[in-house]
Amino acid sequence: MSDDRPIGMFDSGFGGLTVARAVIDLLPDEDLVYVGDSGRYPYGPRPRAEVRGFAHQITRFLVDEHDVKMVIVACNTAEAAAFHELRAATDVPVLGVIDPGVRALVSATTSGRVGVIGTVGTISSGAYQRAVEATGAAVKLTCAACPGFVEFVERGETDTDQVHVLAERLLAPVIDAGVDTLLLGCTHYPYLARTLADVLGREVVLVSSADETAFAVRAVFDGHPSAAELPAVARRGAGRPARHRFLSSGDVAWFRELGGRLFGPELADAEGVTWAPSPSGSPAA
Ligand code: DGL
């Protein structure tokens, strides 16, 4: 049995492309519809209720307009604000990035001193603190919010002096805590990996949620026991090359240009999406 519907995925902008890359690499036969809500980034400083509204709106858009068979919330901030509600409100499996990232984090540390960095919304929600505790791993977690990082990435400034200076200031708590492993708890941050590694030093291992999230997607298709609580869904049947669609609610020309640099030439065909005025209104593509 096969299911030819695409996988849906969203983020506030370019960040979720780091997860899209891992999913495409692991599951190259799957169709994908990616929504970058660049018209409304950053999500991190926004009130939780507003982000929750965006997350519901985009999830509904993916399910209703694109008939997706699964939704990947490729945005920690949206997941922290709305994950359980999205699952309850959606018939298809909804997957996030937080638990996969935490799995990667606790398996990579050797000293047990670990860190997570993310947006203000994510860190202040306590989602990572709860997810790490739920693993039962004997680790000491230090969290730090990094306001401003997402904006640098969205502007394409991933390796400038300014972002370096900001990183030195914002990473001080995790450096002081002596972490040996740092989870990038925002899907934009892998694009800053060079700057972060320069500031942290080579002895700190950087981990992202992207690969573990792709494994979690595969586990759903494989009916793995770890996905038992989710609706079952099958892989796409063979027959034609996979199609990947990329949509942006912001400046589409910029989405194509910077997306091309960050992700690759497939972003040249990115399309626009326009939301109805209220987050509870129905979006129009
Ligand atoms: N990539 C989003 C995340 O993982 C960034 C949120 C934002 O726009 O601030 O949290």
JSON list of C-alpha atoms in Angstrom, two decimals, residues 48 109 156 164 167 170 182 233 259:
[
{"chain": "A", "resi": 48, "resn": "ARG", "atom": "CA", "xyz": [2.60, 32.55, 22.34]},
{"chain": "A", "resi": 109, "resn": "THR", "atom": "CA", "xyz": [27.25, 14.22, 25.41]},
{"chain": "A", "resi": 156, "resn": "GLY", "atom": "CA", "xyz": [21.57, 36.28, 4.86]},
{"chain": "A", "resi": 164, "resn": "HIS", "atom": "CA", "xyz": [29.94, 37.06, 15.84]},
{"chain": "A", "resi": 167, "resn": "ALA", "atom": "CA", "xyz": [27.08, 35.22, 19.58]},
{"chain": "A", "resi": 170, "resn": "LEU", "atom": "CA", "xyz": [24.52, 35.29, 23.98]},
{"chain": "A", "resi": 182, "resn": "LEU", "atom": "CA", "xyz": [25.09, 22.25, 22.41]},
{"chain": "A", "resi": 233, "resn": "VAL", "atom": "CA", "xyz": [0.73, 6.61, 6.93]},
{"chain": "A", "resi": 259, "resn": "GLY", "atom": "CA", "xyz": [17.04, 30.09, -0.34]}
]
